[in-house]
CSV table of C-alpha atoms in Angstrom, one decimal:
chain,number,residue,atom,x,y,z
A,1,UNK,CA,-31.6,22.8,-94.9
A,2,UNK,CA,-32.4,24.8,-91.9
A,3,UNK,CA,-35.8,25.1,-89.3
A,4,UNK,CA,-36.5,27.8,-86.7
A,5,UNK,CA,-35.3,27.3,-83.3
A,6,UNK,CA,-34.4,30.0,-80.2
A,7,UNK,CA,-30.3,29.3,-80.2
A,8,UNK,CA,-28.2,29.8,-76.3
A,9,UNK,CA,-26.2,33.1,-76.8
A,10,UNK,CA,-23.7,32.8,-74.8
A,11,UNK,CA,-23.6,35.8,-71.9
A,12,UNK,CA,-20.0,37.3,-71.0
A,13,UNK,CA,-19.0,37.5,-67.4
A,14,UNK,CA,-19.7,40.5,-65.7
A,15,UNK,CA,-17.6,40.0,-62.9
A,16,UNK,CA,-15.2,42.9,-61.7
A,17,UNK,CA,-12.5,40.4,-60.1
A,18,UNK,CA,-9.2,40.0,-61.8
A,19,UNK,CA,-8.8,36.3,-60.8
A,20,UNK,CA,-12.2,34.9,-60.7
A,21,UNK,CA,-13.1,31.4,-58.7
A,22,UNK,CA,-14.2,28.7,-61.4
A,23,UNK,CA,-15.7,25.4,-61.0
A,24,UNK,CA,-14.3,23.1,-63.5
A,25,UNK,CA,-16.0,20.2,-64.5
A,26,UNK,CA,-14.5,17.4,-66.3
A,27,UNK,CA,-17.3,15.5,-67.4
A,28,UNK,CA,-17.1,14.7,-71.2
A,29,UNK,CA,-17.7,17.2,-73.9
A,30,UNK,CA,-18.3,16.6,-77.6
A,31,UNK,CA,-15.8,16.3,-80.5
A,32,UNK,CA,-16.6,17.4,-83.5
A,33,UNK,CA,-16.7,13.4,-84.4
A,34,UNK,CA,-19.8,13.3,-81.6
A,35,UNK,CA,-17.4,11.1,-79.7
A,36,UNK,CA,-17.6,12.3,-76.1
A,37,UNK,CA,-13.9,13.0,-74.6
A,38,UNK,CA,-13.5,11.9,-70.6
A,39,UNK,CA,-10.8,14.9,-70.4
A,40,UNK,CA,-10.5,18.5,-70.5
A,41,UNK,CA,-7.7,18.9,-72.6
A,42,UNK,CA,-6.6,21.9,-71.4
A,43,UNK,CA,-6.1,20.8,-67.7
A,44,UNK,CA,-2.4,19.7,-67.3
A,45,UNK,CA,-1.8,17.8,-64.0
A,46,UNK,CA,1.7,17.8,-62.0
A,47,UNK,CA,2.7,16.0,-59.7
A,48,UNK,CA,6.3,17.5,-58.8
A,49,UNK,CA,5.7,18.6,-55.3
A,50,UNK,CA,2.3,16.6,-54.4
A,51,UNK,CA,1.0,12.9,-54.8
A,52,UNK,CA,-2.3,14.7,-55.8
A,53,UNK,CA,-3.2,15.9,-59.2
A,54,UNK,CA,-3.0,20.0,-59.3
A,55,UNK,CA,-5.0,21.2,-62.1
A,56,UNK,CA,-4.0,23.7,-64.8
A,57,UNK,CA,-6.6,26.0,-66.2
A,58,UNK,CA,-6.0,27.6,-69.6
A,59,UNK,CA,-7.1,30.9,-69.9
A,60,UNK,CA,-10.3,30.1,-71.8
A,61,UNK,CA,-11.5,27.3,-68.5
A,62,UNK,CA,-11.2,31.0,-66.4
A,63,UNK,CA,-12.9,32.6,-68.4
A,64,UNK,CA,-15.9,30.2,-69.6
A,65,UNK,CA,-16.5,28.5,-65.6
A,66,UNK,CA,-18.7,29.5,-63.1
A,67,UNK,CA,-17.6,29.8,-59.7
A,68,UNK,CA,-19.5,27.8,-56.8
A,69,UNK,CA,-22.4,29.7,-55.5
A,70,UNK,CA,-21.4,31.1,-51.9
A,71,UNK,CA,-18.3,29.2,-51.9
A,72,UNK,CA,-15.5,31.9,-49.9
A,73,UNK,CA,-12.3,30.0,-51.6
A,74,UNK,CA,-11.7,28.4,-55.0
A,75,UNK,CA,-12.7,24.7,-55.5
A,76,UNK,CA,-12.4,22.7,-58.7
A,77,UNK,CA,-15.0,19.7,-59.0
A,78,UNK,CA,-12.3,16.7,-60.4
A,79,UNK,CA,-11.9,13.5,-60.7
A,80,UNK,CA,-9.2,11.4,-59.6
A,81,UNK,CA,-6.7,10.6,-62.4
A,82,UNK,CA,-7.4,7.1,-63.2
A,83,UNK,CA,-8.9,5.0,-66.2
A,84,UNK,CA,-11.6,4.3,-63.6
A,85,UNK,CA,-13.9,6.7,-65.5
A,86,UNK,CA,-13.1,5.9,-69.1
A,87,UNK,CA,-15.4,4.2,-71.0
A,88,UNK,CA,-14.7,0.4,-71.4
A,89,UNK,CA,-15.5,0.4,-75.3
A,90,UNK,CA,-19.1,-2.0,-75.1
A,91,UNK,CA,-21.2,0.8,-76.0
A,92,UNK,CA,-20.5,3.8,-77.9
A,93,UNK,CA,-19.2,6.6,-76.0
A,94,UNK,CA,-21.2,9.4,-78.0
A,95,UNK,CA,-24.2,12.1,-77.2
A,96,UNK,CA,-26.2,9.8,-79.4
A,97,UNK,CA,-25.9,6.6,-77.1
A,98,UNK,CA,-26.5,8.3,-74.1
A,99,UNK,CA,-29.9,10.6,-75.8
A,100,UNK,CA,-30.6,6.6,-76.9
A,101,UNK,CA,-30.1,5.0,-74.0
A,102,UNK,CA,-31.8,7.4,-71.8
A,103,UNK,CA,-35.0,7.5,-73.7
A,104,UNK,CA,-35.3,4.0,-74.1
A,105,UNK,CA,-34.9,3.3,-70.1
A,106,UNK,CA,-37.5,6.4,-69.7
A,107,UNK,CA,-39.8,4.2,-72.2
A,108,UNK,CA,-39.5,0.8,-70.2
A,109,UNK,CA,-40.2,3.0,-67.2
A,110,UNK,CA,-43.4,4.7,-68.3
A,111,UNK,CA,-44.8,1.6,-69.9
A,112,UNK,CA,-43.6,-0.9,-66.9
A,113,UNK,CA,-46.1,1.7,-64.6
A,114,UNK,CA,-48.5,2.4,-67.0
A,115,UNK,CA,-48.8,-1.6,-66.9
A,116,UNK,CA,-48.7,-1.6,-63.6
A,117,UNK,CA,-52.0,0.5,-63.3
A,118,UNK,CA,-54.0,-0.5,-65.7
A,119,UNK,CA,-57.3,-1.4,-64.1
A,120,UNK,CA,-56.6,2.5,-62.5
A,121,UNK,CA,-56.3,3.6,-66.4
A,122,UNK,CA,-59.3,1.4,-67.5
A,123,UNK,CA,-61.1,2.7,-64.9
A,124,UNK,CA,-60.8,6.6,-65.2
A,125,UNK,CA,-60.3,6.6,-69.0
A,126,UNK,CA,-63.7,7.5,-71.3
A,127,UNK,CA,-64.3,6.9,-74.9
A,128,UNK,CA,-61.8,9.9,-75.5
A,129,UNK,CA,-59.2,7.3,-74.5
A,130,UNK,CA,-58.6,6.0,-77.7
A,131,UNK,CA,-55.5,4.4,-79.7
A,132,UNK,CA,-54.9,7.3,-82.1
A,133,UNK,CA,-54.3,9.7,-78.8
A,134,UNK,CA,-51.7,7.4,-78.0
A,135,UNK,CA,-50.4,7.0,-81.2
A,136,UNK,CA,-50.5,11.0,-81.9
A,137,UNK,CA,-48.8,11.3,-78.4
A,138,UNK,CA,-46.1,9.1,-79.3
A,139,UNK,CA,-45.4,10.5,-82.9
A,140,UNK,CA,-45.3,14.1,-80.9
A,141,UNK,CA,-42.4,12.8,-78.4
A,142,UNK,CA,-40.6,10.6,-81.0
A,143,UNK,CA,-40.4,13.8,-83.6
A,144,UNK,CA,-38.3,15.5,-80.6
A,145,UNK,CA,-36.6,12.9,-79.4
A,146,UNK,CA,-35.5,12.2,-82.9
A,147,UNK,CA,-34.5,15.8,-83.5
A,148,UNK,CA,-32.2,15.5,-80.8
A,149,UNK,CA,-30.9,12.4,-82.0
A,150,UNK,CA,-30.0,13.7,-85.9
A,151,UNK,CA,-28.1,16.2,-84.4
A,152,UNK,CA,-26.0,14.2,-81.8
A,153,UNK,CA,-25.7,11.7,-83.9
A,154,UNK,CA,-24.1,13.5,-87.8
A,155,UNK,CA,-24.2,17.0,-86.7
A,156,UNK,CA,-23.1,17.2,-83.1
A,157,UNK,CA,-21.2,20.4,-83.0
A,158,UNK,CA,-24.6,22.3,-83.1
A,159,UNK,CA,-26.3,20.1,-80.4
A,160,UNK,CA,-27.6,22.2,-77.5
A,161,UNK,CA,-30.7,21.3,-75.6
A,162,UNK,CA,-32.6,23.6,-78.2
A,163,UNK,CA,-32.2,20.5,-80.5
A,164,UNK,CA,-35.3,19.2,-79.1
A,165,UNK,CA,-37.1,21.8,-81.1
A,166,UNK,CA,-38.8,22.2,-77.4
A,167,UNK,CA,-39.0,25.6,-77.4
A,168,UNK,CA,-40.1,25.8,-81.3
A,169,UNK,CA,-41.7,29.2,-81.4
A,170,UNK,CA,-45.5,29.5,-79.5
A,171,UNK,CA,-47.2,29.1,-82.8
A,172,UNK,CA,-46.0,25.5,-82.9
A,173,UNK,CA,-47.4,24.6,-79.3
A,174,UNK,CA,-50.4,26.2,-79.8
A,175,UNK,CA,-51.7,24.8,-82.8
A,176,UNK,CA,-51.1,21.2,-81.3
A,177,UNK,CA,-52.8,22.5,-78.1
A,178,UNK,CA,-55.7,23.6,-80.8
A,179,UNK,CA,-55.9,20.1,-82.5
A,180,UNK,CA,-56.0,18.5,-79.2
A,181,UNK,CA,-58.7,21.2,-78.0
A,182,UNK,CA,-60.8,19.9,-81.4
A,183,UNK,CA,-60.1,16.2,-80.8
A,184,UNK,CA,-61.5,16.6,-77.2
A,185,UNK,CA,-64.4,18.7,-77.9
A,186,UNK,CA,-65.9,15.7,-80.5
A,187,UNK,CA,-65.1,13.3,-78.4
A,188,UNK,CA,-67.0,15.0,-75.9
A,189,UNK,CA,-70.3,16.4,-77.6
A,190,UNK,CA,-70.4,14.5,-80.9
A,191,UNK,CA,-68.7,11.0,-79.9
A,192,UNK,CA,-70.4,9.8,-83.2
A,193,UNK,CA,-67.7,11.0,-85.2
A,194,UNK,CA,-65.3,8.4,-84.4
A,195,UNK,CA,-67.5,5.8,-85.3
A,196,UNK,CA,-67.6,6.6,-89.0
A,197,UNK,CA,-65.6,5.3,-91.6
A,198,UNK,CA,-62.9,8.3,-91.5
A,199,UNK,CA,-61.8,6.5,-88.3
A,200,UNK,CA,-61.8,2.7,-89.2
A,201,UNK,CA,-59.2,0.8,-88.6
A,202,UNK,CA,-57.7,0.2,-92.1
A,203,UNK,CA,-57.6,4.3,-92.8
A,204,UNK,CA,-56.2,5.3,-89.3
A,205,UNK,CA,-53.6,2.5,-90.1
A,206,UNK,CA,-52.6,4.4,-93.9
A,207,UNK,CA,-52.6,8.0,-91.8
A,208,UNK,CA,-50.1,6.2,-89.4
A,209,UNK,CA,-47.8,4.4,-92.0
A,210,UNK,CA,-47.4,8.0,-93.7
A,211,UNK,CA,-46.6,9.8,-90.5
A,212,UNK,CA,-44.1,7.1,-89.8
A,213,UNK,CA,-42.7,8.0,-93.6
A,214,UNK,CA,-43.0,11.7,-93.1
A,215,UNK,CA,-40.5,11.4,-90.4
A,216,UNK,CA,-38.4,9.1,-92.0
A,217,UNK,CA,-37.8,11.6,-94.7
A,218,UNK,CA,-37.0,14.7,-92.6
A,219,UNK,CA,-35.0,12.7,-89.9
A,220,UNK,CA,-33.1,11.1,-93.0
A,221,UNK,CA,-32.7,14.8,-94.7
A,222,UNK,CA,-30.9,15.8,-91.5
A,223,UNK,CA,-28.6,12.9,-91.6
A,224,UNK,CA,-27.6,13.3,-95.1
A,225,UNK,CA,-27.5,16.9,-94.4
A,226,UNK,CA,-25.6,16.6,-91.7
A,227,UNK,CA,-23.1,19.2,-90.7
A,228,UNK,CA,-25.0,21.9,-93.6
A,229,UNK,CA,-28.1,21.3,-91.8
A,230,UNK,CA,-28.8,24.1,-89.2
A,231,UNK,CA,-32.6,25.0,-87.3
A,232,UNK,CA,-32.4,28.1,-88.0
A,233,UNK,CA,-31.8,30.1,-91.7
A,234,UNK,CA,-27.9,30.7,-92.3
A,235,UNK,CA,-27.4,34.4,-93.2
A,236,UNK,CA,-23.3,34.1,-93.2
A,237,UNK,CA,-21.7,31.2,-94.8
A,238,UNK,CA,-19.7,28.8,-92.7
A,239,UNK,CA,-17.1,26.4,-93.6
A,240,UNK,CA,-18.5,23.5,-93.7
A,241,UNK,CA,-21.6,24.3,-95.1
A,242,UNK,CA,-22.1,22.8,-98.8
A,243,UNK,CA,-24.4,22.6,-100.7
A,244,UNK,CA,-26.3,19.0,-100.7
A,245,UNK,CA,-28.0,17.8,-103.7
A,246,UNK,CA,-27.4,13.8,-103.4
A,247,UNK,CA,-30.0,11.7,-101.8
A,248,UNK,CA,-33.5,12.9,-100.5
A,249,UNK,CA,-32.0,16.5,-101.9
A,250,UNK,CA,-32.3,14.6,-105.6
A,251,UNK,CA,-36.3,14.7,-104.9
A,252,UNK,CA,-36.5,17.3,-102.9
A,253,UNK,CA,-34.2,20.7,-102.2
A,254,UNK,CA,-36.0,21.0,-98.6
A,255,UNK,CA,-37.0,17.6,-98.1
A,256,UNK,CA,-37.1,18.5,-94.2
A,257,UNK,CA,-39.7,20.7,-94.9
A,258,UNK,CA,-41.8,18.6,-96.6
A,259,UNK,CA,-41.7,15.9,-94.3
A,260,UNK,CA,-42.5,17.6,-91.2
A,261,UNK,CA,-45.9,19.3,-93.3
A,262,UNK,CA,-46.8,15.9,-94.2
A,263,UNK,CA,-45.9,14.9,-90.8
A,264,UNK,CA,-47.9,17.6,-89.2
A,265,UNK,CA,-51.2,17.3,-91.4
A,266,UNK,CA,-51.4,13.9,-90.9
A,267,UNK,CA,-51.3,14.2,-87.4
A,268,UNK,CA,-54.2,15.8,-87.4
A,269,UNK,CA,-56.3,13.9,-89.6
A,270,UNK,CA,-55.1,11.1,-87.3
A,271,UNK,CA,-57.2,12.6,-84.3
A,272,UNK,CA,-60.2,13.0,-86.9
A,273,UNK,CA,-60.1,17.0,-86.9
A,274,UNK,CA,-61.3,18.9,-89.9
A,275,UNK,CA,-60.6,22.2,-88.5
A,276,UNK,CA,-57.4,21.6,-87.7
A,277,UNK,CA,-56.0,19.8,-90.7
A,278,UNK,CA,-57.5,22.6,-93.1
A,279,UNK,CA,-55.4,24.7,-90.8
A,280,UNK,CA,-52.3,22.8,-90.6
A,281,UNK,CA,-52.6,22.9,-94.4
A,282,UNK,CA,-53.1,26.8,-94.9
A,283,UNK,CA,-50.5,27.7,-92.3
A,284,UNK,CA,-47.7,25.4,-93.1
A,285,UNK,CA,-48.0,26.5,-96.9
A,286,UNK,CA,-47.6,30.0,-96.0
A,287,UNK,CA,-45.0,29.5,-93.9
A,288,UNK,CA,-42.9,27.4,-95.6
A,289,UNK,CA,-43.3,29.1,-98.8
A,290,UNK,CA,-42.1,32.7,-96.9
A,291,UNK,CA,-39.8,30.9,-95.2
A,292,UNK,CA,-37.9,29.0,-98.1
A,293,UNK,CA,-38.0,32.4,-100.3
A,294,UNK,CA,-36.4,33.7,-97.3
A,295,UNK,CA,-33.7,30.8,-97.3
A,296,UNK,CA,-33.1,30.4,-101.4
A,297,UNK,CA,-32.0,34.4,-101.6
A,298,UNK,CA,-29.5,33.3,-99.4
A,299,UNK,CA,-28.1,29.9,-100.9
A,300,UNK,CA,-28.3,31.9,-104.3
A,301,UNK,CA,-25.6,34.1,-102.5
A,302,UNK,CA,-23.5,31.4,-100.8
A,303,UNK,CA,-23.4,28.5,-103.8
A,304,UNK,CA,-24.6,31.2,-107.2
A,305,UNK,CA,-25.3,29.9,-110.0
A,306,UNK,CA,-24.5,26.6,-108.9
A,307,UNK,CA,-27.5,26.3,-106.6
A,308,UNK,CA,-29.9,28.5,-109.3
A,309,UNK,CA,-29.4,25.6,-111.6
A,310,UNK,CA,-30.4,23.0,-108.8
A,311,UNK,CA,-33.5,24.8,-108.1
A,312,UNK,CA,-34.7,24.4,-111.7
A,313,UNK,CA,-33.8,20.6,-111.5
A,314,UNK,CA,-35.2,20.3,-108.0
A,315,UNK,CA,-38.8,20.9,-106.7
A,316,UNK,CA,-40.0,21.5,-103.2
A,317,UNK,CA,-42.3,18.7,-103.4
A,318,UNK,CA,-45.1,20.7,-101.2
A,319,UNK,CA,-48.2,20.4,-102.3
A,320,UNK,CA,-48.9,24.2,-102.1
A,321,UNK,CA,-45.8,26.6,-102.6
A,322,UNK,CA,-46.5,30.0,-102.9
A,323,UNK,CA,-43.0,31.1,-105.4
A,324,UNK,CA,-43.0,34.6,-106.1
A,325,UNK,CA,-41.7,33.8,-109.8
């Protein structure tokens, strides 16, 4: 219930000055319900003396602002106090929405202009230019995007920018920069490849379907997961961590896992690599078998016997897991 990501540690002020100027900003922050709020709760406004709002900063706003680069005197970025702001109810007022929203303008945007210059497109593009780039290009961005999303969206008190899995270790970028180096280098000296029956229409359309599903199932294991599910492996036992075993975790007790190896592999047999796939294969294994052993000695210690009992029940459901036992 967890996947490696670099987490924001937050950095302490170093600053000398007793009364330090911040910039507060009251632009929405999550709830733990993802719901955004349009207030800072903690800035009281009175209006005794002055027809303007005068803000009052509790000692954790002091402390957790940044003051105005080059600015000699304190200023406070507010907004006036009116319902002008607050969100008229239409759409949902959550990180969700607005990570939804956002992409799917970006995606009218990028296909509206790739539209627009098709005959540019048709006219620079080779034989490499073929659907399953696009389609592999897609299922890279969507797997992000969708990362995001399950965090926003049913675990949002987690969700920093590193939900994106953007910055998901070098290993991870470089052996998608290695499958696309492959796909490249057959489409350039043996273009024949392509034209075989590995890459007819009816198998790159199965490959596709169970990349679709592979996602499903670890987009769906983060939902049901939900606030248990971290990217990273818990060493310390929070509160509302529990142990999940209802749902995908019925078939599978890191059904994440094995949907992002499925996910991954199939990827690469989408592009037509052989190298590539074998690797994907040999390197995932390994490393989700260290990993989970990593993970289960920990569980074991959080949930006991509890959780030793659901990993008899339960398999991983990968097809090559390397269990010390």
């Amino acid at each position: 219930m967890s996947d490696p990501s670099l987490l924001a540690t937050p950095v302490p002020s170093l600053s000398s000055s007793p009364t330090p100027s911040p910039e507060v900003s009251r632009l929405p922050t999550p709830t733990p319900n993802g719901d955004l709020s349009p207030h800072n709760p903690s800035i009281s406004y009175s209006s005794a003396h002055s027809s303007s709002p005068t803000p009052s900063l509790a000692a954790s706003d002091m402390t957790a602002s940044t003051p105005r680069a080059g600015s000699p005197s304190p200023e406070f970025v507010t907004m006036p106090k009116t319902d002008q702001y607050d969100p008229r109810g239409t759409i949902p007022n959550t990180l969700l929405a607005v990570a939804v929203i956002s992409a799917v303008l970006g995606g009218i945007t990028a296909t509206s202009l790739a539209l627009a210059s098709r005959q540019v497109l048709d006219h620079f593009a080779g034989s490499w230019a073929r659907p399953q780039l696009g389609i592999y290009l897609a299922a890279i961005a969507t797997f992000h995007l969708f990362e995001f999303y399950t965090t926003a969206g049913w675990n949002p008190l987690k969700v920093s920018v590193d939900a994106f899995l953007l910055n998901n270790t070098k290993q991870y970028h470089i052996a998608h920069a290695m499958g696309l180096l492959e796909y490249f280098i057959a489409s350039y000296f043996f273009p024949s490849r392509f034209d075989s029956k590995r890459n007819s229409f009816p198998l790159l359309a199965i490959i596709t379907v169970v990349m679709v599903a592979a996602q499903g199932v670890r987009s769906l294991a983060m939902i049901q997961a939900a606030q248990s599910f971290s990217h990273i492996v818990k060493s310390k036992k929070h509160d509302d961590h529990t142990l999940v075993t209802h749902g995908l975790y019925s078939w599978s007790r890191h059904p994440s896992y094995t949907g992002f190896f499925y996910w991954a592999v199939f990827s690469q047999l989408l592009l037509g690599n052989v190298v590539t796939s074998l690797g994907f294969v040999i390197v995932l294994s390994r490393f989700f078998s260290a990993r989970i052993i990593d993970e289960e000695k920990w569980l074991v210690k959080f949930f006991g016997d509890e959780y030793v009992q659901y990993r008899k029940r339960v398999g991983t459901k990968l097809p090559f897991f390397f269990s010390p036992a």
